[in-house]
mmCIF file of C-alpha atoms in Angstrom:
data_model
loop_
_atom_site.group_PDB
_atom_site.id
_atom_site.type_symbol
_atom_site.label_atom_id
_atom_site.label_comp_id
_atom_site.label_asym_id
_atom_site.label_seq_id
_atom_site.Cartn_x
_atom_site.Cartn_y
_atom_site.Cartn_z
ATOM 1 C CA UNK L 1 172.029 -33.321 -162.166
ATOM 2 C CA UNK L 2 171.223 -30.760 -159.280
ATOM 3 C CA UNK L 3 167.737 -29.306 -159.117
ATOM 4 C CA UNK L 4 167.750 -25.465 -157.660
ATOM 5 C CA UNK L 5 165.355 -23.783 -155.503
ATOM 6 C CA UNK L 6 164.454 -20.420 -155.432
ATOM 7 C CA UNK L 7 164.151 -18.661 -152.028
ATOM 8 C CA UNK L 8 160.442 -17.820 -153.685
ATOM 9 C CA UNK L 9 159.246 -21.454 -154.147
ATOM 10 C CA UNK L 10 161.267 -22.592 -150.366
ATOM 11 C CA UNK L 11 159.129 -20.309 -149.210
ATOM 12 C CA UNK L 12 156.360 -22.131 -151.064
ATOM 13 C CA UNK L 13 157.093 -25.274 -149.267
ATOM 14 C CA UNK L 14 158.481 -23.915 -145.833
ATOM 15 C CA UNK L 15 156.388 -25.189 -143.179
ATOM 16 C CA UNK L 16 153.793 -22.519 -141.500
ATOM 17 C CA UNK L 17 154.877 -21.685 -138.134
ATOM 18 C CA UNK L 18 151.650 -20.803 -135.290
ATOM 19 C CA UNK L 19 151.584 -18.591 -132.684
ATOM 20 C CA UNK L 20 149.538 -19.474 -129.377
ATOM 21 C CA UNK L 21 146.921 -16.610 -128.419
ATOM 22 C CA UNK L 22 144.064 -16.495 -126.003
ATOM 23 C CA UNK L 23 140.875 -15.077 -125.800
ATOM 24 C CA UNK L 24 138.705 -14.138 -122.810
ATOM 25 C CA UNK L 25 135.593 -12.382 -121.912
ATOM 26 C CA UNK L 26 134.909 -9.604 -119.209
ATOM 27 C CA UNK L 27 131.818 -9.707 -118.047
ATOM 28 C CA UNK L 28 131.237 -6.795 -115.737
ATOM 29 C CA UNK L 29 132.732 -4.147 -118.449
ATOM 30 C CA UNK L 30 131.427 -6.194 -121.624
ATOM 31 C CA UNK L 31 135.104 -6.695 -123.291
ATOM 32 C CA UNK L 32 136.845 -9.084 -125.399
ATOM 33 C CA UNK L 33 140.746 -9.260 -124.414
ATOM 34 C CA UNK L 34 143.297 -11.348 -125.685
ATOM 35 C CA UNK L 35 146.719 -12.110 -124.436
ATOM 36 C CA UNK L 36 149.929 -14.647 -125.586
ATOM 37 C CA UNK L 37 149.970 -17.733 -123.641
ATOM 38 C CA UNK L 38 152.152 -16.731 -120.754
ATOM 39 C CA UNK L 39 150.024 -13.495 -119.931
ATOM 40 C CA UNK L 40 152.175 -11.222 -121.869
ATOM 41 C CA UNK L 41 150.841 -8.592 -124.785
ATOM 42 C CA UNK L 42 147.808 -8.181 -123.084
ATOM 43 C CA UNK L 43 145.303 -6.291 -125.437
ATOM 44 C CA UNK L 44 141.350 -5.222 -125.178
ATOM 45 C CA UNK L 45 140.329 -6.180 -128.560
ATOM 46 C CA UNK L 46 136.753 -5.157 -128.292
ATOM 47 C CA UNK L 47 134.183 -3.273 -126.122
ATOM 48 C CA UNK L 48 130.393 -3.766 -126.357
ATOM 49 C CA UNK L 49 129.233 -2.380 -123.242
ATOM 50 C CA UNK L 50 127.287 -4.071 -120.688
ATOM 51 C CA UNK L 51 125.543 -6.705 -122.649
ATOM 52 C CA UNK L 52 126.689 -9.691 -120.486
ATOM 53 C CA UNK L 53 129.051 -11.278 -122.900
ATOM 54 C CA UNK L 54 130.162 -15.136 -121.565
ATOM 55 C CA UNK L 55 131.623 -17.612 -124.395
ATOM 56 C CA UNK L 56 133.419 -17.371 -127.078
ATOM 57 C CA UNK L 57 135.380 -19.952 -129.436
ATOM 58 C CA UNK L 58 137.804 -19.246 -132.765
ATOM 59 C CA UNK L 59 137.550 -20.602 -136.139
ATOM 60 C CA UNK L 60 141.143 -19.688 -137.187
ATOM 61 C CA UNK L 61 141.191 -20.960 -140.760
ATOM 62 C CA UNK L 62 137.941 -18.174 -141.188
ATOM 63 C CA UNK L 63 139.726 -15.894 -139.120
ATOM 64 C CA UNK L 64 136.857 -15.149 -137.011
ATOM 65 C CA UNK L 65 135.738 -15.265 -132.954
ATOM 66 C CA UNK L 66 132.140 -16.051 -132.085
ATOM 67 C CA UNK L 67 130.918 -15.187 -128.703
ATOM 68 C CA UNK L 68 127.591 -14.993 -126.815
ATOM 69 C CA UNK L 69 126.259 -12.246 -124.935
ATOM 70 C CA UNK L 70 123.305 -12.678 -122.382
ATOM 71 C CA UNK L 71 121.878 -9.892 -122.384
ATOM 72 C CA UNK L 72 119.154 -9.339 -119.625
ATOM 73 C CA UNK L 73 119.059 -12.333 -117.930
ATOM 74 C CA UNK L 74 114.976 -11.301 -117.364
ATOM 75 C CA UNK L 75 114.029 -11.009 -121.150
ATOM 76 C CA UNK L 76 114.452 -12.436 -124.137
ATOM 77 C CA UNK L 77 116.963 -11.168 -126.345
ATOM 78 C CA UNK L 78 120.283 -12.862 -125.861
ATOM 79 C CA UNK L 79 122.579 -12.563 -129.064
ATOM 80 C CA UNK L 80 125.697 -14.203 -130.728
ATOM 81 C CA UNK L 81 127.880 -12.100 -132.577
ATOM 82 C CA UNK L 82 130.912 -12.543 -134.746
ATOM 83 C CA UNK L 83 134.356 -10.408 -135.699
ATOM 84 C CA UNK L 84 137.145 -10.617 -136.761
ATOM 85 C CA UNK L 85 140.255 -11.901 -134.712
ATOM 86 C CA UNK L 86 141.671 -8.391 -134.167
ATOM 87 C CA UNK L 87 137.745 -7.089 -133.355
ATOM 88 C CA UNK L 88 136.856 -5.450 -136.722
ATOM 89 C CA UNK L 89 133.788 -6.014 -138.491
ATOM 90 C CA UNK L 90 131.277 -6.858 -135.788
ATOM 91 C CA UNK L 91 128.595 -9.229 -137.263
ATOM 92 C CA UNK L 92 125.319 -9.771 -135.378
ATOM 93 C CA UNK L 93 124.851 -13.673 -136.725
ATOM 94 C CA UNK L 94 122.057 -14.385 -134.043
ATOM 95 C CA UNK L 95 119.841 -11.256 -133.265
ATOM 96 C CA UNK L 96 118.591 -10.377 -129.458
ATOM 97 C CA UNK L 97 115.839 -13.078 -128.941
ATOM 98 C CA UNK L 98 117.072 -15.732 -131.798
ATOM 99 C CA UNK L 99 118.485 -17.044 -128.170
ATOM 100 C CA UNK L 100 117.509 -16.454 -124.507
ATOM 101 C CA UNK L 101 120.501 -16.604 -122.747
ATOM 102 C CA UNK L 102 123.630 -18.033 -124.109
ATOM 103 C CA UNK L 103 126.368 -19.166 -122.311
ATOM 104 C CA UNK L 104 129.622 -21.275 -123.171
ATOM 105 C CA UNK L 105 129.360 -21.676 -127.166
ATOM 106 C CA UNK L 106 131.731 -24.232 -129.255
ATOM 107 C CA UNK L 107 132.444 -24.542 -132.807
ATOM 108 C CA UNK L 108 132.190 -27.967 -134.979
ATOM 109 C CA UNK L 109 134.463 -27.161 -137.516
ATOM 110 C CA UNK L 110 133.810 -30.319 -139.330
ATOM 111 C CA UNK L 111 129.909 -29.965 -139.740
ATOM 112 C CA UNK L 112 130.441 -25.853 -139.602
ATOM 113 C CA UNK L 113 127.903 -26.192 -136.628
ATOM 114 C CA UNK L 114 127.988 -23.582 -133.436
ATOM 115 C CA UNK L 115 126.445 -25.276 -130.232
ATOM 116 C CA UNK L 116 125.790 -23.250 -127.449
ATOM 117 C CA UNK L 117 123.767 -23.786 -124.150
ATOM 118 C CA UNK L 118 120.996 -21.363 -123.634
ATOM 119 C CA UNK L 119 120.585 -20.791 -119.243
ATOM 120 C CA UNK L 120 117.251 -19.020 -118.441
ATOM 121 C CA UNK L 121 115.756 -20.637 -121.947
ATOM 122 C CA UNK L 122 116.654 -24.132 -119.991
ATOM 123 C CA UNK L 123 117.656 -25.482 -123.726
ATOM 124 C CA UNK L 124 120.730 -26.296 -125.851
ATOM 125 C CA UNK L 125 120.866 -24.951 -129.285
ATOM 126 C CA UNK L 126 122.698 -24.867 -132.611
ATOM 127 C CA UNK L 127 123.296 -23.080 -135.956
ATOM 128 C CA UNK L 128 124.934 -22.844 -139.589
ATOM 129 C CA UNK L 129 128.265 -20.966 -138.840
ATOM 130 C CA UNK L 130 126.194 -17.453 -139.912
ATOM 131 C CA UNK L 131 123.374 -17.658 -137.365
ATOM 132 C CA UNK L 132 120.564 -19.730 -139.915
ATOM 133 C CA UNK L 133 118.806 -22.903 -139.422
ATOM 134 C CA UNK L 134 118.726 -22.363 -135.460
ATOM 135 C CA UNK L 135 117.522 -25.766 -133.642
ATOM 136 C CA UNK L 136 116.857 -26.353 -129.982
ATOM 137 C CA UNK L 137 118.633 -29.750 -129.511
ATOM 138 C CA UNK L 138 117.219 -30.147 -126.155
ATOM 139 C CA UNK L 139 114.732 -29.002 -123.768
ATOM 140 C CA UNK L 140 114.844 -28.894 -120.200
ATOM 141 C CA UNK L 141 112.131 -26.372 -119.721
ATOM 142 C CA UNK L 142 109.070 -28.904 -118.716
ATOM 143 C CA UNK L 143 106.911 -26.498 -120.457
ATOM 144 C CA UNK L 144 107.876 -23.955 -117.617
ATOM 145 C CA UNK L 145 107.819 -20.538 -118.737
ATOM 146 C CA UNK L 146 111.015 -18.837 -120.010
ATOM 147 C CA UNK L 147 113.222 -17.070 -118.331
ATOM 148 C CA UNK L 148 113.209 -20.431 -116.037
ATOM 149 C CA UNK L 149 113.452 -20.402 -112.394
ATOM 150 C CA UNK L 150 114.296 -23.248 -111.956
ATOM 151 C CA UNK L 151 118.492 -23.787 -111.853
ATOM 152 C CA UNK L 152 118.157 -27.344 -112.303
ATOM 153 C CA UNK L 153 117.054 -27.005 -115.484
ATOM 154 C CA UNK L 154 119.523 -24.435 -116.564
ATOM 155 C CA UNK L 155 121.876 -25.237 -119.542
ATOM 156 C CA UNK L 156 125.352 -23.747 -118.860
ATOM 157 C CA UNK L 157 128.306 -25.803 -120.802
ATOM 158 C CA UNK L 158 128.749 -27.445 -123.805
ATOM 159 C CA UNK L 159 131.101 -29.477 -125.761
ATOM 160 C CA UNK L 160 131.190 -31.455 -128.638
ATOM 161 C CA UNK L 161 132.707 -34.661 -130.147
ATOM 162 C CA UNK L 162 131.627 -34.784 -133.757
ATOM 163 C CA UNK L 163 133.644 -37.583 -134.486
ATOM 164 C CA UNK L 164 131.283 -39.846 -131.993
ATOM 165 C CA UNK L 165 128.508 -37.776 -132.750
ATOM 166 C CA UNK L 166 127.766 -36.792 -129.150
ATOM 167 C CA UNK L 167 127.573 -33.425 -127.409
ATOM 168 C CA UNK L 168 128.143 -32.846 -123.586
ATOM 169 C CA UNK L 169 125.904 -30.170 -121.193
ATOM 170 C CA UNK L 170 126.000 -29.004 -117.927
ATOM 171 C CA UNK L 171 122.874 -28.075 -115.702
ATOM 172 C CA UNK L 172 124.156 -25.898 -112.902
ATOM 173 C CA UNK L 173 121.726 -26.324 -110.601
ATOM 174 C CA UNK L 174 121.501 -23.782 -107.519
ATOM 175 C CA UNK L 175 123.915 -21.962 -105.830
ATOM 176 C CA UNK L 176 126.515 -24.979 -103.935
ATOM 177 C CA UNK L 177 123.247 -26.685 -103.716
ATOM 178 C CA UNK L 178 124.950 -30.033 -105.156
ATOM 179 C CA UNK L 179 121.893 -30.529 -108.086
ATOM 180 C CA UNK L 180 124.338 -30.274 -110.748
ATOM 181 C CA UNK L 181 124.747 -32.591 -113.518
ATOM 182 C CA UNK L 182 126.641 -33.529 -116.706
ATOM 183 C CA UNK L 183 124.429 -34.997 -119.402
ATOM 184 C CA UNK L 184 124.845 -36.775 -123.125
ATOM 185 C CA UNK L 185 122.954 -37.127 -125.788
ATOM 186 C CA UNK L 186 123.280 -37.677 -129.477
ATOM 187 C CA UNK L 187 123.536 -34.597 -132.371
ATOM 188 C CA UNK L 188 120.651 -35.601 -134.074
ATOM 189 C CA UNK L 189 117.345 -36.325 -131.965
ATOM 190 C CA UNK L 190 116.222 -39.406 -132.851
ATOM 191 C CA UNK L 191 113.528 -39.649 -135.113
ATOM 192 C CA UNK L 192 109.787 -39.289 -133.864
ATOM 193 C CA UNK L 193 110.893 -37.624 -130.814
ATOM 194 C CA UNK L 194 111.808 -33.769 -130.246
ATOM 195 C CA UNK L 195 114.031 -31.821 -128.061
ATOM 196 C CA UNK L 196 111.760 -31.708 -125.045
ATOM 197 C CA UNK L 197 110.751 -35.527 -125.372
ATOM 198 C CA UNK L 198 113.982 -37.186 -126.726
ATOM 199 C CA UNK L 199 114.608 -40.651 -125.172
ATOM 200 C CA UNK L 200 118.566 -40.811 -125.904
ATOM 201 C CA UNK L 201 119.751 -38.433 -123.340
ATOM 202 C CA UNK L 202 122.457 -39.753 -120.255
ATOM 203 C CA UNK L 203 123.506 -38.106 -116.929
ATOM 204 C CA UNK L 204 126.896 -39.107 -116.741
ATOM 205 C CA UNK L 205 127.301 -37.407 -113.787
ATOM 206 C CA UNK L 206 125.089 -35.850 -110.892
ATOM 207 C CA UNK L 207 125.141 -34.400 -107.114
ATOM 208 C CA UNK L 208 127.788 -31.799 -108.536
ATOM 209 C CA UNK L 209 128.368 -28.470 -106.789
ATOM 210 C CA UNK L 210 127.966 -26.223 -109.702
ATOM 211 C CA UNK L 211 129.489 -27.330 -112.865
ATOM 212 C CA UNK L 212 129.828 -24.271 -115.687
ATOM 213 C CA UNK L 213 132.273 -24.594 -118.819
ATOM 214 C CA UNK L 214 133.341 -28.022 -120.646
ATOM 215 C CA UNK L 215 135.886 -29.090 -122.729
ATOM 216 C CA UNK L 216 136.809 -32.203 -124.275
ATOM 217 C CA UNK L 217 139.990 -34.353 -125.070
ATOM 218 C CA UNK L 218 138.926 -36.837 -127.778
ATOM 219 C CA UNK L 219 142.284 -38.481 -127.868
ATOM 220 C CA UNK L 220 142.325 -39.529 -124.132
ATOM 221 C CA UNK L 221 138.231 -39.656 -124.469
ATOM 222 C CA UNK L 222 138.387 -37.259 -121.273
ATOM 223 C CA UNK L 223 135.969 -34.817 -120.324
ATOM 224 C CA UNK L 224 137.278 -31.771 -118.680
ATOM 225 C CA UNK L 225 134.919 -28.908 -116.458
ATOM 226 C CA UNK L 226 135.210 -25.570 -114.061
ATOM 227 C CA UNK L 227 132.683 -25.960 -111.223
ATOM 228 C CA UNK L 228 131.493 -22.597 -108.988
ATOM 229 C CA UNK L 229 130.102 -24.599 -106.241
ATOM 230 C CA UNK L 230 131.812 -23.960 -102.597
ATOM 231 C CA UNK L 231 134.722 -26.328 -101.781
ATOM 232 C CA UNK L 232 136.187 -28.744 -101.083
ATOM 233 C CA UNK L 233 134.654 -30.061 -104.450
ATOM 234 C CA UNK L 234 133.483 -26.476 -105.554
ATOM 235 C CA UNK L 235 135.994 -24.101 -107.204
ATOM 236 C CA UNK L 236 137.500 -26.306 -109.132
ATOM 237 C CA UNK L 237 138.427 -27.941 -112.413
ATOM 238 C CA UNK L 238 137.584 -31.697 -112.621
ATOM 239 C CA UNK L 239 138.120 -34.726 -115.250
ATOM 240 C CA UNK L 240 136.691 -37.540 -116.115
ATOM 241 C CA UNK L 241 136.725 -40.584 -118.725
ATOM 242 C CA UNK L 242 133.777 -40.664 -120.609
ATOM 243 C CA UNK L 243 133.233 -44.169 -122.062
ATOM 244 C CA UNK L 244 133.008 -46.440 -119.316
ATOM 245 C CA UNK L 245 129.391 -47.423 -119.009
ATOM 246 C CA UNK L 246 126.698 -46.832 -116.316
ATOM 247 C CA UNK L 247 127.711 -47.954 -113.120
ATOM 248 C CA UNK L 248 130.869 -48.444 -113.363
ATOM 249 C CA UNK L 249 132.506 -44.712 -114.182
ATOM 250 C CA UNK L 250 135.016 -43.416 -112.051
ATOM 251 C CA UNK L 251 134.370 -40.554 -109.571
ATOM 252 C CA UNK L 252 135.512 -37.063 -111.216
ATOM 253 C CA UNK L 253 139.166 -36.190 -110.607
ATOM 254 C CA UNK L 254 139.634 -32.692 -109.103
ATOM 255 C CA UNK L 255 142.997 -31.771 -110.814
ATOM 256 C CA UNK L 256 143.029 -27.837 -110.012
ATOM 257 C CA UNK L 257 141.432 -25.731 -106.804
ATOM 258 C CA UNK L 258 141.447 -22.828 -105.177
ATOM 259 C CA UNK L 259 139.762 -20.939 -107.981
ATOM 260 C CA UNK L 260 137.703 -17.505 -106.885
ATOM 261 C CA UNK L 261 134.482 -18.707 -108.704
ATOM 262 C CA UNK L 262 135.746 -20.879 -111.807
ATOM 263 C CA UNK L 263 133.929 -19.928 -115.287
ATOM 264 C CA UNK L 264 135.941 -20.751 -118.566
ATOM 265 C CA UNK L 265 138.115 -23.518 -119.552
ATOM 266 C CA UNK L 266 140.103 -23.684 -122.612
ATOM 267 C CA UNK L 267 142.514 -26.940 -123.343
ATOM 268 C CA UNK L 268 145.414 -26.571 -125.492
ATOM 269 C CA UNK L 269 145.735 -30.352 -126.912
ATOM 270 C CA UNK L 270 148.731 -30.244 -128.826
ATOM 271 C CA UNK L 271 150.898 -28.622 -125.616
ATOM 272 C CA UNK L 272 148.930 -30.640 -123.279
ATOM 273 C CA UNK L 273 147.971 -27.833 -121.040
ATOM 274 C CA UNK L 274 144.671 -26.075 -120.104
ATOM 275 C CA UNK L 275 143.505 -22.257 -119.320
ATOM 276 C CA UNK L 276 140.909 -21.367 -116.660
ATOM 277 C CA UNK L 277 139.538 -18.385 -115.568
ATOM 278 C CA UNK L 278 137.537 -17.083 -112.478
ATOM 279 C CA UNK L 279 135.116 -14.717 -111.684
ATOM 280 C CA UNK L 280 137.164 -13.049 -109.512
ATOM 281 C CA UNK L 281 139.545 -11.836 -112.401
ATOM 282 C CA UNK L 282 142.540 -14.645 -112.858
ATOM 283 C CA UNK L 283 143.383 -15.962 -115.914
ATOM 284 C CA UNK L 284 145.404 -19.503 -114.745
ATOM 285 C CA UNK L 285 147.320 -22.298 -116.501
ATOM 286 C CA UNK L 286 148.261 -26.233 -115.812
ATOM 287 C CA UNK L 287 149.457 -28.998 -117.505
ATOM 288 C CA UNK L 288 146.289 -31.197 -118.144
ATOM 289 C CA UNK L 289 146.896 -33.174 -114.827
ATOM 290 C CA UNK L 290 146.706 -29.736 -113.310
ATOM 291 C CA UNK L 291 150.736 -29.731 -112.518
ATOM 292 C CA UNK L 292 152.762 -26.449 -113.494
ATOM 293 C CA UNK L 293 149.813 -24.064 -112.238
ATOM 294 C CA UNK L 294 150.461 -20.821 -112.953
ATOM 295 C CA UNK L 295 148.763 -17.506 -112.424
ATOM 296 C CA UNK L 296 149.280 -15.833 -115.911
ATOM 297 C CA UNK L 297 146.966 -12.419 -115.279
ATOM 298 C CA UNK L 298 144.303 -11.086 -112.268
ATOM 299 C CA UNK L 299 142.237 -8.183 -111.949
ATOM 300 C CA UNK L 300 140.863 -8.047 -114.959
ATOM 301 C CA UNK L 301 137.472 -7.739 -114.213
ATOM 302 C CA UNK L 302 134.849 -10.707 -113.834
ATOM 303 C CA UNK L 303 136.051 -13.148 -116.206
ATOM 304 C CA UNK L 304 133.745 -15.686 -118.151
ATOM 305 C CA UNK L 305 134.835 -18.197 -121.532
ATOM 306 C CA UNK L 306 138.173 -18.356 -122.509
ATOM 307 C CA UNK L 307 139.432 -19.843 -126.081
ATOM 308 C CA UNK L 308 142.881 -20.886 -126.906
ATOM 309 C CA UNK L 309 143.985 -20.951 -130.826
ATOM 310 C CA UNK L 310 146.874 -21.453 -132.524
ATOM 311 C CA UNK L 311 147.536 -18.207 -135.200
ATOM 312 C CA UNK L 312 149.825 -18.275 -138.299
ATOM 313 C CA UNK L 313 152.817 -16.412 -136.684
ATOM 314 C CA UNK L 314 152.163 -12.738 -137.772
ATOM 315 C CA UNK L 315 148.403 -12.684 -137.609
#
């Protein structure tokens, strides 16, 4: 006895094919572009004007982008904001002042968290997936006044591995003054302690040029990050392993240079390549050992986060 299909339920059971996509950030002009993998179908999705925007991340089952915006880097009344993936339907999910200045933001799909680093406030922060329950995870400040002056103590990158429980910031530091640093600490502050006093946080790494955006491979438990500082070490993106203890980690590998000013960082996982971009206007790619580099776009402005995300093919 045969059993037939129809086409309707193979296309039931068909698998779902993805398209690759990226998304990056213009500073200087306040745009959201978006491009296929290899540079092509380059698009300006959105324009919001001079309001400083620098990351943004993709939920693609929700079919949303989130992205921060800095705002005046003097006052208080940075914002996150969310849209759609084509740029409709603008949402303001943290209003001017919920946050000081945000910088790289990233998305923890499976506790429908958004962490993001907040510079000038010297803090890192987090919220529900529409902007409520806001909590400063850390603070930096000292009790020195917001905006901070001091670059030591300003929050830049984040990233997060929710299956360890453990989220990853950078403090910049000054300009290719070799202060920065890469710190841990858990997702919840342990109790009787608060963001400011919190006993659980780690420098993994310090005396860095300039360190800005992070990313994370939890497979290969390797941490990933652009740095700004001058070179040799400066302009770069580095890598490190993450678990060895205290003492006994191995210096960061610098696995792509030459950058004009490096900002955003995207990995693609599943094709075990990365995307970088620089302030300068380049949109780049590598394999994650920073082989195949390829200049995909330039001259598009000055360039902050980049996201990567896989889209079900005619999206």
């Amino acid at each position: 006895m045969s059993t037939t299909i129809s086409k309707t339920e193979g296309a039931k059971y068909a698998p779902k094919t993805t398209s690759g996509r990226l998304f990056f950030l213009d500073v200087a002009a306040g745009r959201i572009l978006s491009s296929n993998p290899d540079g092509s179908d380059l698009k300006v999705i959105l324009t919001e004007g001079r309001r400083l925007p620098d990351g943004i991340v993709v939920d693609v089952d929700a079919g949303h982008m989130y992205w921060t915006n800095m705002g005046n880097l003097k006052a208080d009344d940075g914002s996150i904001e969310r849209a759609d993936l084509d740029g409709a339907n603008v949402t303001t999910i943290v209003p001017p002042g919920g946050t000081f200045t945000p910088k790289q933001i990233q998305l923890d799909k499976v506790n429908a968290k958004l962490y993001w680093s907040d510079r000038e406030g010297m803090r890192v922060m987090r919220s529900n997936l529409d902007g409520s329950n806001i909590e400063t995870l850390v603070d930096t400040s000292q009790e020195d006044a917001r905006p901070g002056k001091d670059a030591t103590k300003w929050c830049v990158g984040i990233a997060v591995d929710s299956s360890r429980g453990k989220f990853y910031w950078t403090q910049k530091g000054p300009d290719n003054a070799g202060q920065g640093r890469i710190c841990r600490a858990n997702v919840e502050i342990p109790n009787g302690q608060t963001a400011a006093s919190r006993k659980d946080i780690e420098v993994l790494y310090d005396e860095l040029p300039e360190p800005i955006d992070l990313d994370f491979d939890p497979t290969s438990r390797t941490l990933y990050w652009t740095d700004r500082g001058d070179p040799p070490r400066g302009n770069t993106v580095n890598r490190a392993p993450i678990d060895a203890p205290a003492g006994k980690r191995k210096d960061p590998e610098i696995i792509f240079d030459h950058l004009m000013e490096g900002i955003g960082l995207a990995l693609d996982l599943n094709n075990q390549r990365m995307f970088v971009t620089d302030f300068a206007g380049t949109v780049y790619s590598a394999n994650l050992d920073g082989s195949n580099q390829k200049t995909l776009l330039f001259a598009q402005g000055n360039l902050t986060g980049i996201a990567y995300a896989e889209l079900p093919s005619g999206s």
